């Protein structure tokens, strides 16, 4: 059934039908479409635009359709243009002429705006829930690794020692911000467009606030032209999801490096690795690589929709139908990536000895040796130069600062005393750093306590 056959004298060209149709993908929100329709007719009856009997018949018909799609007895086929036409056609064939009243005071423009919003609103929450599980996993690792030492890097060169807890804590903050972005989007998007009509409202005395309430919105949107053509919330959601993917991708990149033969900081569990068809020894971090790879696809969706919306005149234009496939794909991709990443992380073995060893060489305590001199009255710039000489000496002898004899220290600067070894031990280097956000245990414990409260409350 076509919703608009009246003014046409010819059949639609088949290729045009195929090109124009959206049922192949908008069937994804059949539940939301039906829920929206039920709210709409409930409001129409309250306003006396439909009788109670008509409303009851339509609601029962719609509920039957939802049930039958669910249990597979009603299959959504491609002969209809979109899910809206499909549902309406089946309603009419089930309950007769009363079904033709469903679309009173409504356009597909506000209908599809509503469906898409209802669908994505749930998905914002679903992504948020997955992030919460990931944060809980990160927090567990943090609590268990307050003294698991590892090198911290800048330029991918060993810089200063940190702990695994601290490193995980950095990602905790990223994903916490991601959740807060989702929260903001939800707050901004949660207004109902239904009742805006095609673009200019309707002449029926609709109670838009009531429909909004029935659908758990905060209220009704305030401009009917904007309501049918606003896709900002999708762009924001795609942007937030792109940022989530960027964070996951950075994390994956680190895990791939850590999992390499050269680093061996972690070993990805067999259940989350794959092998090579030719090289029997291989165990590859494919999941981490795929998550990293899929990031491009989610960015693509964001840029694609931004480009689609650019230059669109008010109000609805069919270009907007393009919002769906890419958003659905991005949502499915991001949900899959967070879930798999969390699984990989929670089963991954951290090779603490290797991390520790790595932190002990590479002069990650050089800054602390300089600070030692500063604490003994040497100006920092001079201290920096002296420790540079120490490092050079060690590189020539292929030893660490900790391996130098006191005589060797004093030959370069008489300021050094026996307590230098204590001052540059990795434990000291890390545990003395206790300003807010630093890797020392005291600082980390405060952050962990905050994180626990945050997860309880959010
Ligand atoms: N399938 C369309 C979409 O996704 C539904 C709205 C159709 N409206 C119209 N005026 N053709 O945007």
XYZ file of N, CA, C and O in Angstrom, residues 243-328:
344
model
N 34.358 9.793 19.771
C 35.320 10.024 20.846
C 35.548 8.735 21.651
O 36.680 8.406 22.013
N 34.459 8.012 21.883
C 34.604 6.715 22.577
C 35.532 5.805 21.769
O 36.453 5.182 22.310
N 35.311 5.761 20.462
C 36.139 4.900 19.605
C 37.591 5.377 19.602
O 38.514 4.567 19.572
N 37.777 6.686 19.617
C 39.137 7.223 19.658
C 39.836 6.750 20.941
O 40.990 6.318 20.917
N 39.118 6.783 22.052
C 39.699 6.308 23.313
C 39.994 4.809 23.259
O 41.070 4.353 23.664
N 39.027 4.065 22.758
C 39.241 2.610 22.659
C 40.423 2.313 21.747
O 41.223 1.417 22.001
N 40.516 3.083 20.667
C 41.573 2.845 19.698
C 42.954 3.125 20.297
O 43.913 2.379 20.068
N 43.052 4.183 21.076
C 44.328 4.465 21.742
C 44.687 3.327 22.695
O 45.827 2.873 22.760
N 43.694 2.893 23.436
C 43.893 1.812 24.401
C 44.317 0.538 23.655
O 45.263 -0.158 24.057
N 43.645 0.253 22.548
C 43.970 -0.939 21.757
C 45.396 -0.866 21.236
O 46.134 -1.847 21.261
N 45.752 0.301 20.763
C 47.111 0.489 20.250
C 48.134 0.156 21.344
O 49.131 -0.522 21.096
N 47.867 0.608 22.558
C 48.794 0.313 23.653
C 48.828 -1.177 23.955
O 49.892 -1.755 24.198
N 47.655 -1.788 23.926
C 47.605 -3.221 24.222
C 48.356 -4.011 23.144
O 49.068 -4.974 23.442
N 48.224 -3.584 21.906
C 48.944 -4.255 20.819
C 50.456 -4.133 21.036
O 51.202 -5.099 20.900
N 50.878 -2.944 21.441
C 52.311 -2.743 21.721
C 52.729 -3.592 22.930
O 53.737 -4.299 22.899
N 51.946 -3.536 23.982
C 52.275 -4.283 25.201
C 52.287 -5.797 24.971
O 52.991 -6.534 25.647
N 51.465 -6.209 24.027
C 51.327 -7.644 23.750
C 52.407 -8.135 22.778
O 52.523 -9.321 22.525
N 53.214 -7.205 22.252
C 54.218 -7.606 21.254
C 55.334 -8.408 21.917
O 55.542 -8.334 23.126
N 56.065 -9.172 21.120
C 57.171 -9.974 21.647
C 58.196 -9.095 22.340
O 58.828 -9.492 23.312
N 58.380 -7.890 21.832
C 59.399 -6.998 22.379
C 59.016 -6.495 23.765
O 59.854 -6.352 24.629
N 57.772 -6.199 23.978
C 57.344 -5.639 25.265
C 56.980 -6.718 26.282
O 57.453 -6.712 27.395
N 56.067 -7.566 25.866
C 55.538 -8.616 26.772
C 55.092 -8.067 28.129
O 55.426 -8.607 29.169
N 54.349 -6.971 28.096
C 53.743 -6.435 29.326
C 52.434 -7.163 29.635
O 51.996 -7.205 30.773
N 51.777 -7.642 28.588
C 50.498 -8.338 28.775
C 50.472 -9.551 27.859
O 51.222 -9.637 26.883
N 49.595 -10.468 28.225
C 49.280 -11.518 27.260
C 47.767 -11.573 27.126
O 47.035 -11.763 28.101
N 47.310 -11.377 25.894
C 45.877 -11.445 25.637
C 45.453 -12.903 25.743
O 46.159 -13.805 25.293
N 44.315 -13.118 26.367
C 43.820 -14.468 26.567
C 43.588 -15.179 25.224
O 43.222 -14.544 24.237
N 43.792 -16.506 25.235
C 43.551 -17.298 24.015
C 42.155 -17.050 23.443
O 41.978 -16.991 22.233
N 41.188 -16.913 24.343
C 39.800 -16.748 23.886
C 39.601 -15.425 23.142
O 38.624 -15.258 22.423
N 40.524 -14.501 23.314
C 40.406 -13.195 22.655
C 41.527 -12.952 21.642
O 41.810 -11.818 21.278
N 42.195 -14.061 21.208
C 43.251 -13.928 20.204
C 42.935 -14.836 19.032
O 42.069 -15.694 19.111
N 43.676 -14.625 17.965
C 43.494 -15.488 16.798
C 44.864 -15.934 16.306
O 45.888 -15.365 16.674
N 44.877 -16.968 15.452
C 46.138 -17.522 14.966
C 46.378 -17.185 13.514
O 45.608 -16.464 12.884
N 47.479 -17.694 12.995
C 47.821 -17.472 11.594
C 47.646 -18.785 10.845
O 47.878 -19.861 11.394
N 47.235 -18.689 9.591
C 47.018 -19.901 8.802
C 48.343 -20.512 8.378
O 48.407 -21.673 8.023
N 49.398 -19.739 8.398
C 50.685 -20.281 7.936
C 51.734 -20.367 9.045
O 52.497 -21.316 9.109
N 51.736 -19.388 9.955
C 52.795 -19.354 10.968
C 52.269 -19.932 12.270
O 51.523 -19.272 13.003
N 52.662 -21.155 12.583
C 52.049 -21.869 13.714
C 52.286 -21.190 15.059
O 51.528 -21.394 15.990
N 53.357 -20.402 15.153
C 53.696 -19.815 16.453
C 52.841 -18.600 16.798
O 52.836 -18.113 17.921
N 52.087 -18.090 15.823
C 51.455 -16.783 16.000
C 50.209 -16.797 16.877
O 49.404 -17.706 16.834
N 50.116 -15.743 17.661
C 48.892 -15.485 18.422
C 48.675 -13.983 18.298
O 49.418 -13.187 18.865
N 47.701 -13.621 17.537
C 47.580 -12.219 17.130
C 46.495 -11.461 17.904
O 45.470 -12.035 18.256
N 46.734 -10.172 18.113
C 45.747 -9.355 18.849
C 44.660 -8.796 17.933
O 44.414 -7.598 17.902
N 44.031 -9.677 17.170
C 43.072 -9.217 16.155
C 41.936 -8.366 16.709
O 41.471 -7.436 16.049
N 41.474 -8.710 17.896
C 40.317 -7.975 18.434
C 40.706 -6.516 18.682
O 39.988 -5.587 18.294
N 41.886 -6.345 19.278
C 42.358 -4.975 19.515
C 42.544 -4.238 18.188
O 42.206 -3.060 18.053
N 43.056 -4.932 17.202
C 43.273 -4.296 15.901
C 41.939 -3.940 15.226
O 41.799 -2.880 14.611
N 40.981 -4.840 15.376
C 39.672 -4.570 14.751
C 38.969 -3.388 15.399
O 38.370 -2.553 14.716
N 39.050 -3.313 16.716
C 38.438 -2.166 17.403
C 39.114 -0.885 16.906
O 38.449 0.099 16.549
N 40.444 -0.929 16.834
C 41.189 0.234 16.326
C 40.739 0.548 14.904
O 40.506 1.696 14.543
N 40.580 -0.499 14.107
C 40.197 -0.310 12.705
C 38.786 0.227 12.532
O 38.530 1.062 11.659
N 37.883 -0.234 13.364
C 36.479 0.173 13.203
C 36.255 1.636 13.596
O 35.202 2.204 13.319
N 37.234 2.212 14.260
C 37.135 3.619 14.642
C 36.883 4.494 13.410
O 36.052 5.407 13.441
N 37.562 4.179 12.323
C 37.420 4.957 11.092
C 35.993 4.944 10.581
O 35.478 5.941 10.066
N 35.363 3.811 10.765
C 34.002 3.658 10.279
C 33.021 4.555 11.056
O 32.100 5.145 10.493
N 33.251 4.660 12.350
C 32.363 5.500 13.167
C 32.627 6.987 12.869
O 31.690 7.776 12.738
N 33.896 7.358 12.716
C 34.199 8.741 12.305
C 33.509 9.020 10.973
O 32.979 10.110 10.740
N 33.552 8.031 10.079
C 32.951 8.175 8.755
C 31.476 8.516 8.860
O 30.964 9.379 8.140
N 30.788 7.843 9.778
C 29.353 8.095 9.956
C 29.125 9.538 10.390
O 28.214 10.219 9.900
N 29.970 10.022 11.295
C 29.830 11.399 11.772
C 30.024 12.392 10.619
O 29.198 13.289 10.414
N 31.084 12.222 9.884
C 31.378 13.154 8.792
C 30.292 13.056 7.716
O 29.867 14.057 7.141
N 29.828 11.840 7.501
C 28.788 11.621 6.506
C 27.502 12.387 6.859
O 26.923 13.082 6.016
N 27.080 12.282 8.103
C 25.837 12.959 8.477
C 26.016 14.479 8.521
O 25.122 15.236 8.094
N 27.158 14.916 9.006
C 27.426 16.363 8.984
C 27.323 16.881 7.549
O 26.755 17.949 7.300
N 27.863 16.103 6.636
C 27.855 16.530 5.235
C 26.447 16.481 4.654
O 26.052 17.359 3.886
N 25.694 15.477 5.025
C 24.308 15.386 4.558
C 23.497 16.600 5.020
O 22.707 17.167 4.271
N 23.694 16.990 6.245
C 22.880 18.067 6.817
C 23.301 19.460 6.354
O 22.505 20.399 6.365
N 24.561 19.538 5.962
C 25.087 20.833 5.514
C 24.250 21.336 4.340
O 23.969 20.613 3.419
N 23.843 22.572 4.375
C 23.088 23.232 3.292
C 21.653 22.763 3.102
O 21.031 23.134 2.121
N 21.136 21.906 3.971
C 19.734 21.516 3.766
C 18.820 22.665 4.157
O 18.884 23.160 5.277
N 17.959 23.070 3.245
C 17.003 24.130 3.608
C 15.931 23.562 4.529
O 15.701 22.357 4.541
N 15.288 24.402 5.271
C 14.178 23.950 6.108
C 13.020 23.547 5.211
O 12.827 24.122 4.150
N 12.188 22.580 5.527
C 12.288 21.828 6.769
C 12.745 20.417 6.394
O 13.909 20.229 6.109
N 11.810 19.449 6.291
C 12.226 18.093 5.955
C 12.694 17.997 4.510
O 12.119 18.597 3.611
N 13.758 17.236 4.293
C 14.213 16.856 2.950
C 14.549 15.376 2.997
O 15.005 14.872 4.026
N 14.360 14.734 1.883
C 14.564 13.284 1.881
C 16.007 12.892 2.174
O 16.275 11.764 2.616
N 16.922 13.809 1.954
C 18.330 13.541 2.318
C 18.433 12.963 3.728
O 19.317 12.168 4.033
N 17.519 13.421 4.576
C 17.603 13.061 5.997
C 17.391 11.580 6.249
O 17.759 11.059 7.306
N 16.801 10.913 5.285
C 16.636 9.466 5.418
C 18.011 8.781 5.549
O 18.111 7.693 6.091
N 19.027 9.465 5.041
C 20.384 8.916 5.097
C 20.936 8.857 6.524
O 22.000 8.301 6.760
N 20.235 9.470 7.467
C 20.729 9.431 8.859
C 20.700 8.017 9.438
O 21.449 7.711 10.355
N 19.839 7.173 8.874
C 19.550 5.921 9.592
C 20.617 4.849 9.485
O 21.161 4.406 10.494
N 20.917 4.429 8.256
C 21.853 3.314 8.129
C 23.165 3.583 8.842
O 23.718 2.715 9.513
N 23.676 4.809 8.660
C 24.986 5.078 9.245
C 24.922 5.170 10.768
O 25.842 4.734 11.471
N 23.819 5.696 11.270
C 23.702 5.761 12.735
C 23.546 4.362 13.320
O 24.180 4.011 14.318
N 22.683 3.565 12.680
C 22.503 2.191 13.180
C 23.827 1.439 13.160
O 24.180 0.736 14.105
